[in-house]
Short mmCIF file of N, CA and C in Angstrom, two decimals:
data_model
loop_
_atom_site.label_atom_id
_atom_site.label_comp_id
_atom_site.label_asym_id
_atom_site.label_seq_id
_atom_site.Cartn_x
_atom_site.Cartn_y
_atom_site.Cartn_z
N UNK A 1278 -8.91 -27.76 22.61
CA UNK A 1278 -7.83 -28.03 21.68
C UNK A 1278 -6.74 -26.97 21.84
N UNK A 1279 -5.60 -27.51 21.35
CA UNK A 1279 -4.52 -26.28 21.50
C UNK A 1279 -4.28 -25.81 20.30
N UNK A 1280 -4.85 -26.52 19.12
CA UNK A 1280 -5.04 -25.43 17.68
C UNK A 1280 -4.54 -23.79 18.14
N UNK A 1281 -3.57 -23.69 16.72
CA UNK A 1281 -3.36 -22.38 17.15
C UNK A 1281 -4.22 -21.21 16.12
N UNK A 1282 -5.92 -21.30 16.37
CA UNK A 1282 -6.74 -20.78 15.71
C UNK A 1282 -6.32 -19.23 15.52
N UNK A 1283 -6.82 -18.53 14.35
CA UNK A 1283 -6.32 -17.24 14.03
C UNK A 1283 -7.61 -16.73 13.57
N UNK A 1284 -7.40 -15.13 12.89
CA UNK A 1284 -8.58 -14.89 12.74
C UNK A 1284 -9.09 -15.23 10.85
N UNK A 1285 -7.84 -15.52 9.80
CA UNK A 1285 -7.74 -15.98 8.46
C UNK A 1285 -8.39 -17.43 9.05
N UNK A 1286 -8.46 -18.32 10.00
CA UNK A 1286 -9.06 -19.44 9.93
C UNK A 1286 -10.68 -19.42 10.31
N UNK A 1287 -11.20 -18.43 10.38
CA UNK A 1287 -13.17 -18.15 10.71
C UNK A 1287 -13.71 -18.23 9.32
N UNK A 1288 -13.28 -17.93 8.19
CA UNK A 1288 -13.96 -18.22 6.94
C UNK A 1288 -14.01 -20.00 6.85
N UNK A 1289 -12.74 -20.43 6.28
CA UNK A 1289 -12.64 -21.51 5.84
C UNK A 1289 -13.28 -22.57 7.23
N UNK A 1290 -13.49 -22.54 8.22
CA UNK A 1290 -14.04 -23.08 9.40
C UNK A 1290 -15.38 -22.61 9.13
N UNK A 1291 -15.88 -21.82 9.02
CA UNK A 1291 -17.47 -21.38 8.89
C UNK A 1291 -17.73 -22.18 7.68
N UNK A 1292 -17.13 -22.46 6.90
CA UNK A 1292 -17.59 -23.13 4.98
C UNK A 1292 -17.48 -24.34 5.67
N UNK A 1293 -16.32 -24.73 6.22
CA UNK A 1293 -16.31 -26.36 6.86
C UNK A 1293 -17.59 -26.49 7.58
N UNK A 1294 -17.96 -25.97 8.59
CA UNK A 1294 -19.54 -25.87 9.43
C UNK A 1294 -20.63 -26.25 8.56
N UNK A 1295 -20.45 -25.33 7.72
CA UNK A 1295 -21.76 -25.53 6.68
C UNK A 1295 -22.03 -26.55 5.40
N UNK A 1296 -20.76 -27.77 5.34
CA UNK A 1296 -20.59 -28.29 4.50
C UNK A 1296 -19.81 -27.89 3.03
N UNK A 1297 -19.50 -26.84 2.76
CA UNK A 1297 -19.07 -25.89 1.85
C UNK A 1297 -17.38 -26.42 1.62
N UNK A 1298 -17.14 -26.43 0.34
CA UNK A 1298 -15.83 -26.80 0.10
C UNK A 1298 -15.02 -25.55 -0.08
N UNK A 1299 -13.75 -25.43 0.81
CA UNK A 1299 -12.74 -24.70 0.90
C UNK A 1299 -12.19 -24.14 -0.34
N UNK A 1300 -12.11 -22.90 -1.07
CA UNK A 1300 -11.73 -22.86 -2.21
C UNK A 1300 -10.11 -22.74 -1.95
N UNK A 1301 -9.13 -23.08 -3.01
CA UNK A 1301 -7.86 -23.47 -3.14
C UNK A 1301 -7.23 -22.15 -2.65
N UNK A 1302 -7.96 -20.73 -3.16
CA UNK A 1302 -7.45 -19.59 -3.20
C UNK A 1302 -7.27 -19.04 -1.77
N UNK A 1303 -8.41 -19.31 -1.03
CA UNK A 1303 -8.25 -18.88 0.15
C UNK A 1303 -7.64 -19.19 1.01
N UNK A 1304 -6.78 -18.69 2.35
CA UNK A 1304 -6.08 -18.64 3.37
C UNK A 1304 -6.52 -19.02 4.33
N UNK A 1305 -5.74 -19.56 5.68
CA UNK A 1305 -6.25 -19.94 6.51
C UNK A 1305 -6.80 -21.51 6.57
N UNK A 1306 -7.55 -22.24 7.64
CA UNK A 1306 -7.38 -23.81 8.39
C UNK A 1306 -8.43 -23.61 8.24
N UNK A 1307 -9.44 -24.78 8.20
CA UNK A 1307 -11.27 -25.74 8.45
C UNK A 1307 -10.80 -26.22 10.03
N UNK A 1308 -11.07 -25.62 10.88
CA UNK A 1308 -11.07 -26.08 12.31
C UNK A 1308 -12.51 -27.11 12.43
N UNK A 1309 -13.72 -27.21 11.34
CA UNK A 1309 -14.84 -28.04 12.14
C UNK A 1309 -14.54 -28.93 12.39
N UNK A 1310 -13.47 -29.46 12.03
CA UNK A 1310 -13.58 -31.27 12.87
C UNK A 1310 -13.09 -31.00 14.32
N UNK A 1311 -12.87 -29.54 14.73
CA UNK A 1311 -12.90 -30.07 16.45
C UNK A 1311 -14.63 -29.72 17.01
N UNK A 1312 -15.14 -29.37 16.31
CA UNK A 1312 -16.81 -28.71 16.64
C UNK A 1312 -17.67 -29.95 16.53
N UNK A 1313 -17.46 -30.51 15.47
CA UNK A 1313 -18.34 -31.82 15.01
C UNK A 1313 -17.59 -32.88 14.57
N UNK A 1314 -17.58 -33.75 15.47
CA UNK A 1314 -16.96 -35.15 16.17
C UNK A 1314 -17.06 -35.97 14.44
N UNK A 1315 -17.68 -36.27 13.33
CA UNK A 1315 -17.50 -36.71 12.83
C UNK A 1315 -17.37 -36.48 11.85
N UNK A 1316 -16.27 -34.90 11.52
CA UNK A 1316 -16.12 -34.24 10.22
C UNK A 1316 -14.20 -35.24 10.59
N UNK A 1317 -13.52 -35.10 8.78
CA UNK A 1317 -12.67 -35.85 8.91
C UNK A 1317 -11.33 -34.60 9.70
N UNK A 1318 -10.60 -35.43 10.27
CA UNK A 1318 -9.82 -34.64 10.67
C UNK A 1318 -8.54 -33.98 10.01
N UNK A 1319 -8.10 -33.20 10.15
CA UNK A 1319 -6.84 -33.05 9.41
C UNK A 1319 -5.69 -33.28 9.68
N UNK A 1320 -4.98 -33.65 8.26
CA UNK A 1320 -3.76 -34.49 7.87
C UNK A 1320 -2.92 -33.79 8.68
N UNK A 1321 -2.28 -32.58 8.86
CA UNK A 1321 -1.57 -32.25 9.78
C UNK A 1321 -2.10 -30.63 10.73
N UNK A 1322 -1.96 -30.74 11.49
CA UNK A 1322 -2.48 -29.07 11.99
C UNK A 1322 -1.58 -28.58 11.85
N UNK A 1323 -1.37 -26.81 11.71
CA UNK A 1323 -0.45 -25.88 11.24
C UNK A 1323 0.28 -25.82 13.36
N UNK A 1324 1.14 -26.03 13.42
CA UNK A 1324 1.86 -25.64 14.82
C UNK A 1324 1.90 -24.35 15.32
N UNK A 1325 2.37 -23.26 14.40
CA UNK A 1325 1.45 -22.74 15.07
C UNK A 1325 1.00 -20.79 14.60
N UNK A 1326 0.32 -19.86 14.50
CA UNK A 1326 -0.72 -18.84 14.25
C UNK A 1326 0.18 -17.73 13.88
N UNK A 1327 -0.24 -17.11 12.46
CA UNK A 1327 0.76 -15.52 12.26
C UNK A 1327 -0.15 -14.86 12.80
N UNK A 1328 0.92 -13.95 13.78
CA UNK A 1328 -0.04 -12.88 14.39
C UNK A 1328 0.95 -11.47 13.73
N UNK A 1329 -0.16 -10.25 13.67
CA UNK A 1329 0.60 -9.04 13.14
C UNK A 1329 -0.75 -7.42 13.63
N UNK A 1330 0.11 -6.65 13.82
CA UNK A 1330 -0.87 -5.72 13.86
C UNK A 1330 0.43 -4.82 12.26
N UNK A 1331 -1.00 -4.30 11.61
CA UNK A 1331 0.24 -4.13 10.06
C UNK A 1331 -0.19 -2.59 10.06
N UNK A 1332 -1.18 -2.09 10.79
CA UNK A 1332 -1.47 -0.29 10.63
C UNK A 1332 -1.08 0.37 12.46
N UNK A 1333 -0.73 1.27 12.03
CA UNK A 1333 -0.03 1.92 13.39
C UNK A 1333 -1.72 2.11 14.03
N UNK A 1334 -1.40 2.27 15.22
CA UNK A 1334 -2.59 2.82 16.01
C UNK A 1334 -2.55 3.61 17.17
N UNK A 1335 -3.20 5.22 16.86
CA UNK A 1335 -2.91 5.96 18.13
C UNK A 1335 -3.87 5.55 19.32
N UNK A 1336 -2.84 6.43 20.52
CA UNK A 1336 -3.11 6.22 22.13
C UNK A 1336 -3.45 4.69 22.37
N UNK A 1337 -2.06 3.96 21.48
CA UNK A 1337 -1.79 2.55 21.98
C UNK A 1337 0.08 2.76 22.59
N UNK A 1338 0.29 1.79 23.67
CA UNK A 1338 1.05 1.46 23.76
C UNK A 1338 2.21 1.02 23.01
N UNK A 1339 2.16 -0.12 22.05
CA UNK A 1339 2.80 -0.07 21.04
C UNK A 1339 2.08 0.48 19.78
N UNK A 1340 2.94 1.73 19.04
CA UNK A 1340 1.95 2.37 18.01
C UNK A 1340 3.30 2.09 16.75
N UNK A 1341 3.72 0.67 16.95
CA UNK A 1341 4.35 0.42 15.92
C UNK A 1341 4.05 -0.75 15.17
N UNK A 1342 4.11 -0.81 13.94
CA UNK A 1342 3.68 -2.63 13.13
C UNK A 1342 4.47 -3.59 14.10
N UNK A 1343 4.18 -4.85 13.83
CA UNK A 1343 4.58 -5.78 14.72
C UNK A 1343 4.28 -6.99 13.55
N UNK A 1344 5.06 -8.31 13.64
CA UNK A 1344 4.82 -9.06 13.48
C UNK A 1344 5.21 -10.55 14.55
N UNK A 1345 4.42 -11.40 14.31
CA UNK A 1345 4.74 -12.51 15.12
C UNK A 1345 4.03 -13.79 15.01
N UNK A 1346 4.80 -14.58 15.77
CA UNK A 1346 4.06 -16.00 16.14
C UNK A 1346 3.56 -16.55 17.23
N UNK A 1347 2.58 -17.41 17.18
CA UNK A 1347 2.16 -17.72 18.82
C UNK A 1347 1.67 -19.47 18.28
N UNK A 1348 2.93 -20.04 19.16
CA UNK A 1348 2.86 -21.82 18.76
C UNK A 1348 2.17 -22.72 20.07
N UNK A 1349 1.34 -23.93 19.39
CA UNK A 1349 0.81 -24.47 19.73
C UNK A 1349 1.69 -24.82 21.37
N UNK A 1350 2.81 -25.00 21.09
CA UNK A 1350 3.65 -25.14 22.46
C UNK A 1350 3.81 -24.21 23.71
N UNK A 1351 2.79 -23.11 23.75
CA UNK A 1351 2.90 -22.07 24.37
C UNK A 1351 4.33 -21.02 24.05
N UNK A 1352 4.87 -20.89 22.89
CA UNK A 1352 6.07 -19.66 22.66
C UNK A 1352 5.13 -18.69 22.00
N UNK A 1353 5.98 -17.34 22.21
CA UNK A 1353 5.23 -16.63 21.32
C UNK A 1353 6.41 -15.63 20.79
N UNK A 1354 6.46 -14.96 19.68
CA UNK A 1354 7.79 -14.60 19.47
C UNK A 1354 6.81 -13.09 18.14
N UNK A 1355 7.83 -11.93 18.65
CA UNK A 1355 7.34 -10.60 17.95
C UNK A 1355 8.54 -10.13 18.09
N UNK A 1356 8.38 -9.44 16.20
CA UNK A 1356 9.47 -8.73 16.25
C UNK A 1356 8.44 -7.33 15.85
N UNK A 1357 9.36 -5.94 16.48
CA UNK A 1357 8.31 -4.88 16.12
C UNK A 1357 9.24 -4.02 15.12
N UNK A 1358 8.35 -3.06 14.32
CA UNK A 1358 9.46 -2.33 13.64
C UNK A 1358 10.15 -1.29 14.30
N UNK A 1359 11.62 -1.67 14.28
CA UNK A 1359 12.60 -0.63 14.91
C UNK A 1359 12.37 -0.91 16.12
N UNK A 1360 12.25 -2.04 17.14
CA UNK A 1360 12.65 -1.98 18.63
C UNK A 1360 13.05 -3.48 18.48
N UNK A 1361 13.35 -3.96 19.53
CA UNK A 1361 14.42 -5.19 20.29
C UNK A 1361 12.55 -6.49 20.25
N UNK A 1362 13.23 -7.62 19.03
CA UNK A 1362 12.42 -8.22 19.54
C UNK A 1362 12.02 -8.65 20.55
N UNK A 1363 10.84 -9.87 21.12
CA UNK A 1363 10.54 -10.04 22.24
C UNK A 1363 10.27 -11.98 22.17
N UNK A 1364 10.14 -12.61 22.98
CA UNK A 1364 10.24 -13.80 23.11
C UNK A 1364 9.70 -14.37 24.26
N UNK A 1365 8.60 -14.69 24.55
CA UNK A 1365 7.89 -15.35 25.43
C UNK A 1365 7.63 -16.88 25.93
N UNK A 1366 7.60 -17.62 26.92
CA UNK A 1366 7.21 -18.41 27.20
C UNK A 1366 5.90 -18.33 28.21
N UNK A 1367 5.00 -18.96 27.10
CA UNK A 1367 3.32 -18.29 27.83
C UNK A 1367 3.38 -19.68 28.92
N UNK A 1368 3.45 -20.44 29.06
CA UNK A 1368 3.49 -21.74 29.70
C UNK A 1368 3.73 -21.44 31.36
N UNK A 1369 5.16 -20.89 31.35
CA UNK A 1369 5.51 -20.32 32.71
C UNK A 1369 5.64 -18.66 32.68
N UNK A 1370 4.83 -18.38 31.49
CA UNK A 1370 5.22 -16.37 32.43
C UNK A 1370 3.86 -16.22 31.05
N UNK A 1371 2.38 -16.73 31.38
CA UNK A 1371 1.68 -16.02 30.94
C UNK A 1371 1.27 -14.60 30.55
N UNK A 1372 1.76 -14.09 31.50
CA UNK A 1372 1.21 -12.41 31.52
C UNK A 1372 2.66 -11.60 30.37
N UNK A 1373 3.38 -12.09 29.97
CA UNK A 1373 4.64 -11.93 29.13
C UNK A 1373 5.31 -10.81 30.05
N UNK A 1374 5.96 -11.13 31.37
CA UNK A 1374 6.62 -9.97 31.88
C UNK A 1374 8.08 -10.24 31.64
N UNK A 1375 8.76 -11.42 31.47
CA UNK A 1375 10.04 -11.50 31.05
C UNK A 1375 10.78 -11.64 29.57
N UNK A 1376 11.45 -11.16 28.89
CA UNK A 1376 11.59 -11.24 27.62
C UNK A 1376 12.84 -11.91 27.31
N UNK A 1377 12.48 -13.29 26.93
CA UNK A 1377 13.36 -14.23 26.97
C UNK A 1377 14.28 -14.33 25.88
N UNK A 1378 14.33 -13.00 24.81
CA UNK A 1378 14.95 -12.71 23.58
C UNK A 1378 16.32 -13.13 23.21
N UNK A 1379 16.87 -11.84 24.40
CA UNK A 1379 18.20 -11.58 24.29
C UNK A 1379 19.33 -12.68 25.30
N UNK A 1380 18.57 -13.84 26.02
CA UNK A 1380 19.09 -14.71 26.58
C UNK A 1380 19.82 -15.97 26.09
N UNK A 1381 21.05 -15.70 26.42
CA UNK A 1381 21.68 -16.57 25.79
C UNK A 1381 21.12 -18.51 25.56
N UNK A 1382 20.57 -18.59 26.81
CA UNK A 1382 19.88 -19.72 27.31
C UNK A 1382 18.80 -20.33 26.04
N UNK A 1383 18.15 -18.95 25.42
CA UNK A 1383 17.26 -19.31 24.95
C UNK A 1383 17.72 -19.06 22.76
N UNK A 1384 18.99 -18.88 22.72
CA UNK A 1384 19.13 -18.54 21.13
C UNK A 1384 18.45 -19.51 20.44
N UNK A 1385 18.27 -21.05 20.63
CA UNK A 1385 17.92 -22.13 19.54
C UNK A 1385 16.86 -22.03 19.56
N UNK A 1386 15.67 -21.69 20.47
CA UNK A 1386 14.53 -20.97 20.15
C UNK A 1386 14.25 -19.68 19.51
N UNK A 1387 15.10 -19.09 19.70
CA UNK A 1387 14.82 -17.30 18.97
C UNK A 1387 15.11 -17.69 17.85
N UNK A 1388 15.86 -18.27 17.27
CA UNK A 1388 16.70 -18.89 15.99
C UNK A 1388 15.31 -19.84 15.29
N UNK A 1389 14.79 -20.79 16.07
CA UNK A 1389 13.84 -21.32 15.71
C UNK A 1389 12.45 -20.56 15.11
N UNK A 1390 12.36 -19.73 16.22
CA UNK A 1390 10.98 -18.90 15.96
C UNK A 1390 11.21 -17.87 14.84
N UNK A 1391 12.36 -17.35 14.55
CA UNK A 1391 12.64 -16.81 13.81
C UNK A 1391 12.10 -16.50 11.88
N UNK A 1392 12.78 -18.39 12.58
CA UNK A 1392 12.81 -19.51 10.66
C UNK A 1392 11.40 -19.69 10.55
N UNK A 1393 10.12 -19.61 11.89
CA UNK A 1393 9.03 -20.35 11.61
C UNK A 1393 8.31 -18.64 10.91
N UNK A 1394 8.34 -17.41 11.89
CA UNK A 1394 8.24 -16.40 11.16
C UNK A 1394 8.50 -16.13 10.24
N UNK A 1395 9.72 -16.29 9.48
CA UNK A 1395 9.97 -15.81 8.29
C UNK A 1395 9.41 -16.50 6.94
N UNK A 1396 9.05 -18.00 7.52
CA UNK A 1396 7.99 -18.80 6.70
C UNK A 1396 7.06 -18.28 6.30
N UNK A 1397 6.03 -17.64 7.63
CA UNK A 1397 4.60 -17.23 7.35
C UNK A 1397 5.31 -16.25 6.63
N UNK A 1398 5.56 -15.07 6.87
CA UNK A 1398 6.33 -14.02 6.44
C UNK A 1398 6.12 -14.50 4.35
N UNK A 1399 6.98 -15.32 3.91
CA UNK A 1399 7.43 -15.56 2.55
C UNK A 1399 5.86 -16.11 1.94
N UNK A 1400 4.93 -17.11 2.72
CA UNK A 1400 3.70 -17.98 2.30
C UNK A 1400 3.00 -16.65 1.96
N UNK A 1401 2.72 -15.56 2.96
CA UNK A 1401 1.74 -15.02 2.98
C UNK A 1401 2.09 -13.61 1.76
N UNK A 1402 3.33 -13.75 1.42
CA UNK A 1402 3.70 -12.81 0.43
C UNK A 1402 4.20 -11.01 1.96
N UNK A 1403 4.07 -11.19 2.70
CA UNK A 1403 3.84 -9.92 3.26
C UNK A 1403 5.48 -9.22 3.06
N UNK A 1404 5.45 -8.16 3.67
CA UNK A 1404 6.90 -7.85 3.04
C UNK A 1404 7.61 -6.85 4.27
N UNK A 1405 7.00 -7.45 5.63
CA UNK A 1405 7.55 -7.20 7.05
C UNK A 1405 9.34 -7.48 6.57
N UNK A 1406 9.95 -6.17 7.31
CA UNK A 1406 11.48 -6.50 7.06
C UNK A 1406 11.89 -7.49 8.48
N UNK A 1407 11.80 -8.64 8.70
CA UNK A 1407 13.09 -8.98 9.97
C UNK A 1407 14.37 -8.54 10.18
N UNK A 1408 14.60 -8.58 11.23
CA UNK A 1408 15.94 -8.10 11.97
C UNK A 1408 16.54 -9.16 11.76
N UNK A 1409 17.95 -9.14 11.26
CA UNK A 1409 19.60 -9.98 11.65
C UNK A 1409 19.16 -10.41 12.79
N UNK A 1410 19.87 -11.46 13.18
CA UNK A 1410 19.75 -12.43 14.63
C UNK A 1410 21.23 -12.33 14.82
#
Protein backbone atom coordinates (compact mmCIF):
# COMPACT_ATOMS: atom_id res chain seq x y z
CA UNK A 1 0.00 0.00 0.00
CA UNK A 2 1.13 3.56 -0.38
CA UNK A 3 -0.70 4.61 2.96
CA UNK A 4 1.24 7.23 4.30
CA UNK A 5 1.62 5.19 7.73
CA UNK A 6 3.21 7.23 10.71
CA UNK A 7 4.21 6.37 13.95
CA UNK A 8 0.60 8.19 15.89
CA UNK A 9 -1.05 5.45 13.51
CA UNK A 10 0.54 1.93 15.57
CA UNK A 11 -1.93 2.44 18.47
CA UNK A 12 -5.18 2.96 16.76
CA UNK A 13 -4.03 0.05 14.06
CA UNK A 14 -2.97 -2.32 16.93
CA UNK A 15 -6.84 -1.68 18.67
CA UNK A 16 -8.11 -2.17 14.96
CA UNK A 17 -5.98 -5.74 14.94
CA UNK A 18 -7.45 -6.70 18.02
CA UNK A 19 -10.99 -5.80 17.42
CA UNK A 20 -10.93 -2.83 19.92
CA UNK A 21 -12.84 0.35 19.13
CA UNK A 22 -10.80 3.50 18.38
CA UNK A 23 -11.45 5.99 21.11
CA UNK A 24 -12.62 9.56 19.65
CA UNK A 25 -9.73 11.16 21.71
CA UNK A 26 -6.99 9.56 20.18
CA UNK A 27 -4.78 10.51 17.13
CA UNK A 28 -3.72 8.92 14.30
CA UNK A 29 -5.42 6.09 11.33
CA UNK A 30 -6.74 2.00 11.94
CA UNK A 31 -4.50 0.81 9.01
CA UNK A 32 -6.00 -3.11 9.71
CA UNK A 33 -8.03 -3.23 6.81
CA UNK A 34 -4.81 -3.43 4.72
CA UNK A 35 -3.54 -6.56 7.13
CA UNK A 36 -6.93 -8.36 7.18
CA UNK A 37 -8.74 -8.54 3.86
CA UNK A 38 -12.09 -8.41 5.51
CA UNK A 39 -11.94 -5.56 8.09
CA UNK A 40 -14.10 -2.55 6.50
CA UNK A 41 -12.11 -0.21 4.70
CA UNK A 42 -11.80 3.35 5.12
CA UNK A 43 -13.98 6.16 3.97
CA UNK A 44 -11.10 8.18 2.94
CA UNK A 45 -7.22 7.63 3.64
CA UNK A 46 -5.33 10.68 5.06
CA UNK A 47 -2.89 11.64 1.69
CA UNK A 48 -0.51 12.10 3.35
CA UNK A 49 1.98 11.65 7.11
CA UNK A 50 3.18 14.65 9.70
CA UNK A 51 6.59 14.06 10.10
CA UNK A 52 8.68 16.24 12.86
CA UNK A 53 11.71 15.74 14.91
CA UNK A 54 10.43 18.46 17.92
CA UNK A 55 13.77 17.95 20.49
CA UNK A 56 17.20 19.02 19.20
CA UNK A 57 19.66 16.16 19.07
CA UNK A 58 23.43 16.16 19.55
CA UNK A 59 26.23 14.73 17.04
CA UNK A 60 23.30 14.82 14.46
CA UNK A 61 23.54 16.43 11.33
CA UNK A 62 20.58 18.40 11.54
CA UNK A 63 20.49 19.41 15.39
CA UNK A 64 17.59 21.62 14.63
CA UNK A 65 13.47 20.99 15.12
CA UNK A 66 12.08 20.29 11.82
CA UNK A 67 8.78 19.89 10.70
CA UNK A 68 7.21 18.21 7.65
CA UNK A 69 5.24 16.18 5.27
CA UNK A 70 5.72 13.06 3.31
CA UNK A 71 2.54 12.43 0.70
CA UNK A 72 1.21 9.45 -0.54
CA UNK A 73 2.39 10.88 -4.09
CA UNK A 74 5.99 10.53 -3.31
CA UNK A 75 6.63 14.68 -2.20
CA UNK A 76 8.09 15.31 0.83
CA UNK A 77 8.36 18.84 2.09
CA UNK A 78 10.44 20.19 5.61
CA UNK A 79 10.70 23.22 6.89
CA UNK A 80 13.57 23.43 9.69
CA UNK A 81 13.87 26.07 12.32
CA UNK A 82 15.91 28.98 10.99
CA UNK A 83 17.30 27.38 7.65
CA UNK A 84 15.88 27.41 3.89
CA UNK A 85 13.14 24.93 3.58
CA UNK A 86 13.56 21.80 1.54
CA UNK A 87 11.27 20.07 -1.06
CA UNK A 88 11.65 16.74 -2.47
CA UNK A 89 10.49 14.59 -5.12
CA UNK A 90 11.09 10.95 -3.72
CA UNK A 91 9.68 9.42 -7.05
CA UNK A 92 12.65 10.66 -9.23
CA UNK A 93 15.49 11.73 -6.65
CA UNK A 94 14.88 9.18 -3.83
CA UNK A 95 18.02 9.69 -1.96
CA UNK A 96 16.74 13.69 -1.60
CA UNK A 97 19.96 15.16 -3.27
CA UNK A 98 18.17 18.00 -5.12
CA UNK A 99 16.10 20.59 -3.32
CA UNK A 100 13.35 21.45 -5.37
CA UNK A 101 12.27 24.46 -2.90
CA UNK A 102 13.50 27.47 -4.21
CA UNK A 103 12.58 26.54 -7.97
CA UNK A 104 10.58 28.53 -9.65
CA UNK A 105 9.22 25.44 -11.67
CA UNK A 106 8.08 24.01 -8.64
CA UNK A 107 6.13 27.17 -6.42
CA UNK A 108 2.40 25.50 -6.82
CA UNK A 109 3.78 22.63 -5.04
CA UNK A 110 5.79 24.43 -2.28
CA UNK A 111 2.60 26.59 -2.00
CA UNK A 112 0.64 23.37 -1.89
CA UNK A 113 2.73 21.50 0.62
CA UNK A 114 2.88 24.34 2.52
CA UNK A 115 -1.22 24.68 3.08
CA UNK A 116 -1.14 20.74 3.66
CA UNK A 117 1.60 21.41 6.57
CA UNK A 118 0.14 24.09 8.10
CA UNK A 119 -3.11 21.91 8.38
CA UNK A 120 -1.41 19.16 10.36
CA UNK A 121 0.40 22.01 12.03
CA UNK A 122 -3.33 23.78 13.33
CA UNK A 123 -5.23 19.78 13.81
CA UNK A 124 -2.48 18.74 15.91
CA UNK A 125 -2.51 22.01 18.04
CA UNK A 126 1.53 22.11 17.67
CA UNK A 127 2.87 25.55 17.62
CA UNK A 128 5.95 25.02 14.93
CA UNK A 129 6.39 28.74 13.55
CA UNK A 130 6.34 28.44 9.41
CA UNK A 131 8.23 30.60 7.25
CA UNK A 132 6.49 33.38 4.75
CA UNK A 133 6.55 31.77 1.23
Amino acid sequence: SDAPFNHVDFAPTSLGLCGIDIPDWMDGTDYSSHIIPDRPSLEKEPTSAYIQQCVRKRFQSVNRTWRGVRTNDGWKYVCLEGQPLVLFDLNEDPYETLNLAFLDTHNEKREELQAELKGWIDRTGDEFPLPEL
